[in-house]
Amino acid sequence: RIVGINNRDLARFTVSLQTTFDLLRDIPDDRIVVSESGIQSRDDVVRLEKAGVDAVLVGESLMREKDVGKKVKELLGKS
């Protein structure tokens, strides 16, 4: 089972990774947790991973990049 946590407030369109950190404690350990939106850097990925997130959904930060492959490598820590 997969649980996606949307970090974007759809009423105000603000984004905060804190949403994921706040909701993680309420999700059973046997779930796959995906943090969605607001992932901009390797540091974001590392913080989410350390908190127990299993996967991230990255969109906007990739769409803004000229070199998408380079950005993916950066997010994965392979740059």
mmCIF file of N, CA and C in Angstrom:
data_model
loop_
_atom_site.group_PDB
_atom_site.id
_atom_site.type_symbol
_atom_site.label_atom_id
_atom_site.label_comp_id
_atom_site.label_asym_id
_atom_site.label_seq_id
_atom_site.Cartn_x
_atom_site.Cartn_y
_atom_site.Cartn_z
ATOM 1 N N ARG A 1 0.823 -1.180 0.000
ATOM 2 C CA ARG A 1 0.000 0.000 0.000
ATOM 3 C C ARG A 1 0.865 1.241 0.000
ATOM 4 N N ILE A 2 0.445 2.211 -0.758
ATOM 5 C CA ILE A 2 1.207 3.449 -0.929
ATOM 6 C C ILE A 2 0.404 4.622 -0.388
ATOM 7 N N VAL A 3 1.096 5.486 0.363
ATOM 8 C CA VAL A 3 0.492 6.721 0.854
ATOM 9 C C VAL A 3 1.287 7.880 0.275
ATOM 10 N N GLY A 4 0.611 8.752 -0.460
ATOM 11 C CA GLY A 4 1.244 9.952 -0.993
ATOM 12 C C GLY A 4 0.897 11.146 -0.127
ATOM 13 N N ILE A 5 1.909 11.920 0.234
ATOM 14 C CA ILE A 5 1.695 13.131 1.026
ATOM 15 C C ILE A 5 2.008 14.325 0.137
ATOM 16 N N ASN A 6 0.984 15.112 -0.151
ATOM 17 C CA ASN A 6 1.140 16.294 -0.994
ATOM 18 C C ASN A 6 1.592 17.464 -0.122
ATOM 19 N N ASN A 7 2.775 17.978 -0.394
ATOM 20 C CA ASN A 7 3.329 19.091 0.372
ATOM 21 C C ASN A 7 2.808 20.446 -0.092
ATOM 22 N N ARG A 8 1.988 20.454 -1.128
ATOM 23 C CA ARG A 8 1.441 21.703 -1.653
ATOM 24 C C ARG A 8 0.054 21.938 -1.053
ATOM 25 N N ASP A 9 -0.119 23.103 -0.442
ATOM 26 C CA ASP A 9 -1.434 23.521 0.047
ATOM 27 C C ASP A 9 -2.223 23.972 -1.174
ATOM 28 N N LEU A 10 -3.216 23.215 -1.548
ATOM 29 C CA LEU A 10 -3.950 23.480 -2.784
ATOM 30 C C LEU A 10 -4.857 24.701 -2.694
ATOM 31 N N ALA A 11 -5.084 25.224 -1.510
ATOM 32 C CA ALA A 11 -5.874 26.449 -1.364
ATOM 33 C C ALA A 11 -5.012 27.690 -1.578
ATOM 34 N N ARG A 12 -3.762 27.630 -1.076
ATOM 35 C CA ARG A 12 -2.866 28.792 -1.176
ATOM 36 C C ARG A 12 -1.703 28.572 -2.140
ATOM 37 N N PHE A 13 -1.506 27.344 -2.578
ATOM 38 C CA PHE A 13 -0.413 26.952 -3.470
ATOM 39 C C PHE A 13 0.970 27.172 -2.865
ATOM 40 N N THR A 14 1.036 27.185 -1.538
ATOM 41 C CA THR A 14 2.328 27.215 -0.865
ATOM 42 C C THR A 14 2.803 25.777 -0.695
ATOM 43 N N VAL A 15 4.113 25.617 -0.567
ATOM 44 C CA VAL A 15 4.691 24.283 -0.450
ATOM 45 C C VAL A 15 5.580 24.233 0.786
ATOM 46 N N SER A 16 5.437 23.158 1.563
ATOM 47 C CA SER A 16 6.280 22.972 2.736
ATOM 48 C C SER A 16 6.513 21.485 2.966
ATOM 49 N N LEU A 17 7.780 21.106 3.028
ATOM 50 C CA LEU A 17 8.116 19.716 3.331
ATOM 51 C C LEU A 17 7.699 19.341 4.749
ATOM 52 N N GLN A 18 7.461 20.334 5.579
ATOM 53 C CA GLN A 18 7.040 20.070 6.954
ATOM 54 C C GLN A 18 5.748 19.260 6.990
ATOM 55 N N THR A 19 4.932 19.399 5.953
ATOM 56 C CA THR A 19 3.698 18.619 5.869
ATOM 57 C C THR A 19 4.007 17.130 5.960
ATOM 58 N N THR A 20 5.006 16.691 5.205
ATOM 59 C CA THR A 20 5.403 15.281 5.252
ATOM 60 C C THR A 20 5.904 14.907 6.641
ATOM 61 N N PHE A 21 6.782 15.730 7.206
ATOM 62 C CA PHE A 21 7.335 15.415 8.526
ATOM 63 C C PHE A 21 6.228 15.331 9.579
ATOM 64 N N ASP A 22 5.239 16.207 9.482
ATOM 65 C CA ASP A 22 4.141 16.216 10.452
ATOM 66 C C ASP A 22 3.238 14.992 10.322
ATOM 67 N N LEU A 23 2.984 14.546 9.100
ATOM 68 C CA LEU A 23 2.045 13.447 8.882
ATOM 69 C C LEU A 23 2.673 12.055 8.995
ATOM 70 N N LEU A 24 3.982 11.964 8.850
ATOM 71 C CA LEU A 24 4.660 10.661 8.889
ATOM 72 C C LEU A 24 4.345 9.862 10.142
ATOM 73 N N ARG A 25 4.265 10.530 11.267
ATOM 74 C CA ARG A 25 4.060 9.832 12.544
ATOM 75 C C ARG A 25 2.715 9.109 12.612
ATOM 76 N N ASP A 26 1.775 9.507 11.748
ATOM 77 C CA ASP A 26 0.438 8.896 11.750
ATOM 78 C C ASP A 26 0.271 7.770 10.734
ATOM 79 N N ILE A 27 1.323 7.468 9.992
ATOM 80 C CA ILE A 27 1.236 6.464 8.932
ATOM 81 C C ILE A 27 1.864 5.159 9.420
ATOM 82 N N PRO A 28 1.149 4.051 9.301
ATOM 83 C CA PRO A 28 1.699 2.757 9.735
ATOM 84 C C PRO A 28 3.011 2.423 9.016
ATOM 85 N N ASP A 29 3.887 1.737 9.719
ATOM 86 C CA ASP A 29 5.210 1.397 9.184
ATOM 87 C C ASP A 29 5.166 0.490 7.964
ATOM 88 N N ASP A 30 4.070 -0.229 7.768
ATOM 89 C CA ASP A 30 4.013 -1.156 6.638
ATOM 90 C C ASP A 30 3.568 -0.486 5.335
ATOM 91 N N ARG A 31 3.451 0.838 5.338
ATOM 92 C CA ARG A 31 3.051 1.570 4.139
ATOM 93 C C ARG A 31 4.273 2.142 3.428
ATOM 94 N N ILE A 32 4.197 2.225 2.128
ATOM 95 C CA ILE A 32 5.207 2.924 1.336
ATOM 96 C C ILE A 32 4.779 4.382 1.302
ATOM 97 N N VAL A 33 5.668 5.270 1.754
ATOM 98 C CA VAL A 33 5.335 6.693 1.834
ATOM 99 C C VAL A 33 6.063 7.463 0.737
ATOM 100 N N VAL A 34 5.283 8.235 -0.022
ATOM 101 C CA VAL A 34 5.816 9.080 -1.087
ATOM 102 C C VAL A 34 5.580 10.537 -0.702
ATOM 103 N N SER A 35 6.638 11.322 -0.649
ATOM 104 C CA SER A 35 6.516 12.757 -0.405
ATOM 105 C C SER A 35 6.416 13.445 -1.762
ATOM 106 N N GLU A 36 5.360 14.239 -1.933
ATOM 107 C CA GLU A 36 5.055 14.823 -3.237
ATOM 108 C C GLU A 36 5.105 16.347 -3.188
ATOM 109 N N SER A 37 5.877 16.927 -4.075
ATOM 110 C CA SER A 37 5.979 18.385 -4.272
ATOM 111 C C SER A 37 6.972 19.029 -3.315
ATOM 112 N N GLY A 38 7.676 20.012 -3.836
ATOM 113 C CA GLY A 38 8.581 20.815 -3.031
ATOM 114 C C GLY A 38 9.977 20.273 -2.872
ATOM 115 N N ILE A 39 10.297 19.184 -3.532
ATOM 116 C CA ILE A 39 11.635 18.612 -3.423
ATOM 117 C C ILE A 39 12.530 19.329 -4.429
ATOM 118 N N GLN A 40 13.483 20.093 -3.901
ATOM 119 C CA GLN A 40 14.319 20.945 -4.743
ATOM 120 C C GLN A 40 15.792 20.531 -4.777
ATOM 121 N N SER A 41 16.253 19.860 -3.728
ATOM 122 C CA SER A 41 17.695 19.630 -3.594
ATOM 123 C C SER A 41 17.995 18.252 -3.022
ATOM 124 N N ARG A 42 19.248 17.892 -3.102
ATOM 125 C CA ARG A 42 19.714 16.637 -2.497
ATOM 126 C C ARG A 42 19.450 16.659 -0.994
ATOM 127 N N ASP A 43 19.649 17.812 -0.370
ATOM 128 C CA ASP A 43 19.401 17.933 1.065
ATOM 129 C C ASP A 43 17.949 17.598 1.398
ATOM 130 N N ASP A 44 17.017 18.051 0.579
ATOM 131 C CA ASP A 44 15.605 17.717 0.796
ATOM 132 C C ASP A 44 15.403 16.206 0.752
ATOM 133 N N VAL A 45 15.986 15.560 -0.243
ATOM 134 C CA VAL A 45 15.846 14.111 -0.400
ATOM 135 C C VAL A 45 16.426 13.391 0.815
ATOM 136 N N VAL A 46 17.590 13.814 1.257
ATOM 137 C CA VAL A 46 18.246 13.180 2.405
ATOM 138 C C VAL A 46 17.413 13.354 3.671
ATOM 139 N N ARG A 47 16.914 14.549 3.912
ATOM 140 C CA ARG A 47 16.083 14.802 5.101
ATOM 141 C C ARG A 47 14.830 13.934 5.088
ATOM 142 N N LEU A 48 14.192 13.833 3.941
ATOM 143 C CA LEU A 48 12.984 13.010 3.826
ATOM 144 C C LEU A 48 13.307 11.534 4.033
ATOM 145 N N GLU A 49 14.413 11.095 3.432
ATOM 146 C CA GLU A 49 14.825 9.699 3.577
ATOM 147 C C GLU A 49 15.106 9.369 5.049
ATOM 148 N N LYS A 50 15.835 10.241 5.728
ATOM 149 C CA LYS A 50 16.162 10.016 7.142
ATOM 150 C C LYS A 50 14.909 9.983 8.012
ATOM 151 N N ALA A 51 13.883 10.713 7.594
ATOM 152 C CA ALA A 51 12.629 10.752 8.355
ATOM 153 C C ALA A 51 11.779 9.510 8.134
ATOM 154 N N GLY A 52 12.114 8.721 7.098
ATOM 155 C CA GLY A 52 11.372 7.491 6.849
ATOM 156 C C GLY A 52 10.572 7.454 5.565
ATOM 157 N N VAL A 53 10.739 8.464 4.721
ATOM 158 C CA VAL A 53 10.044 8.488 3.431
ATOM 159 C C VAL A 53 10.705 7.479 2.497
ATOM 160 N N ASP A 54 9.896 6.746 1.756
ATOM 161 C CA ASP A 54 10.408 5.711 0.853
ATOM 162 C C ASP A 54 10.682 6.211 -0.558
ATOM 163 N N ALA A 55 9.954 7.241 -0.988
ATOM 164 C CA ALA A 55 10.096 7.739 -2.360
ATOM 165 C C ALA A 55 9.667 9.200 -2.409
ATOM 166 N N VAL A 56 10.115 9.886 -3.449
ATOM 167 C CA VAL A 56 9.711 11.278 -3.656
ATOM 168 C C VAL A 56 9.160 11.433 -5.062
ATOM 169 N N LEU A 57 8.219 12.346 -5.198
ATOM 170 C CA LEU A 57 7.680 12.690 -6.500
ATOM 171 C C LEU A 57 8.170 14.101 -6.807
ATOM 172 N N VAL A 58 8.978 14.209 -7.843
ATOM 173 C CA VAL A 58 9.578 15.490 -8.213
ATOM 174 C C VAL A 58 9.023 15.906 -9.563
ATOM 175 N N GLY A 59 8.537 17.114 -9.657
ATOM 176 C CA GLY A 59 7.978 17.588 -10.917
ATOM 177 C C GLY A 59 8.521 18.942 -11.303
ATOM 178 N N GLU A 60 8.078 19.957 -10.580
ATOM 179 C CA GLU A 60 8.391 21.335 -10.947
ATOM 180 C C GLU A 60 9.886 21.613 -10.998
ATOM 181 N N SER A 61 10.635 21.116 -10.021
ATOM 182 C CA SER A 61 12.074 21.409 -10.020
ATOM 183 C C SER A 61 12.770 20.785 -11.228
ATOM 184 N N LEU A 62 12.241 19.685 -11.753
ATOM 185 C CA LEU A 62 12.804 19.098 -12.978
ATOM 186 C C LEU A 62 12.356 19.872 -14.214
ATOM 187 N N MET A 63 11.123 20.326 -14.210
ATOM 188 C CA MET A 63 10.592 21.044 -15.370
ATOM 189 C C MET A 63 11.308 22.373 -15.587
ATOM 190 N N ARG A 64 11.860 22.938 -14.530
ATOM 191 C CA ARG A 64 12.544 24.232 -14.626
ATOM 192 C C ARG A 64 14.012 24.100 -15.040
ATOM 193 N N GLU A 65 14.514 22.895 -15.063
ATOM 194 C CA GLU A 65 15.927 22.659 -15.375
ATOM 195 C C GLU A 65 16.164 22.505 -16.871
ATOM 196 N N LYS A 66 17.258 23.071 -17.339
ATOM 197 C CA LYS A 66 17.656 22.865 -18.734
ATOM 198 C C LYS A 66 18.257 21.477 -18.911
ATOM 199 N N ASP A 67 19.005 21.028 -17.911
ATOM 200 C CA ASP A 67 19.641 19.713 -17.960
ATOM 201 C C ASP A 67 18.975 18.814 -16.914
ATOM 202 N N VAL A 68 17.903 18.153 -17.321
ATOM 203 C CA VAL A 68 17.115 17.325 -16.407
ATOM 204 C C VAL A 68 17.946 16.167 -15.859
ATOM 205 N N GLY A 69 18.747 15.551 -16.711
ATOM 206 C CA GLY A 69 19.582 14.436 -16.274
ATOM 207 C C GLY A 69 20.530 14.838 -15.164
ATOM 208 N N LYS A 70 21.123 16.007 -15.292
ATOM 209 C CA LYS A 70 22.039 16.511 -14.267
ATOM 210 C C LYS A 70 21.295 16.731 -12.947
ATOM 211 N N LYS A 71 20.089 17.279 -13.020
ATOM 212 C CA LYS A 71 19.296 17.524 -11.811
ATOM 213 C C LYS A 71 18.903 16.208 -11.142
ATOM 214 N N VAL A 72 18.529 15.215 -11.929
ATOM 215 C CA VAL A 72 18.182 13.903 -11.370
ATOM 216 C C VAL A 72 19.394 13.317 -10.648
ATOM 217 N N LYS A 73 20.558 13.402 -11.271
ATOM 218 C CA LYS A 73 21.777 12.902 -10.631
ATOM 219 C C LYS A 73 22.052 13.643 -9.328
ATOM 220 N N GLU A 74 21.840 14.958 -9.332
ATOM 221 C CA GLU A 74 22.031 15.752 -8.112
ATOM 222 C C GLU A 74 21.090 15.261 -7.007
ATOM 223 N N LEU A 75 19.819 15.096 -7.331
ATOM 224 C CA LEU A 75 18.843 14.657 -6.335
ATOM 225 C C LEU A 75 19.181 13.274 -5.786
ATOM 226 N N LEU A 76 19.744 12.419 -6.632
ATOM 227 C CA LEU A 76 20.119 11.068 -6.221
ATOM 228 C C LEU A 76 21.488 11.007 -5.543
ATOM 229 N N GLY A 77 22.196 12.140 -5.517
ATOM 230 C CA GLY A 77 23.517 12.177 -4.903
ATOM 231 C C GLY A 77 24.599 11.592 -5.778
ATOM 232 N N LYS A 78 24.401 11.674 -7.090
ATOM 233 C CA LYS A 78 25.359 11.091 -8.030
ATOM 234 C C LYS A 78 25.980 12.133 -8.947
ATOM 235 N N SER A 79 25.961 13.384 -8.525
ATOM 236 C CA SER A 79 26.511 14.438 -9.392
ATOM 237 C C SER A 79 27.986 14.631 -9.170
#
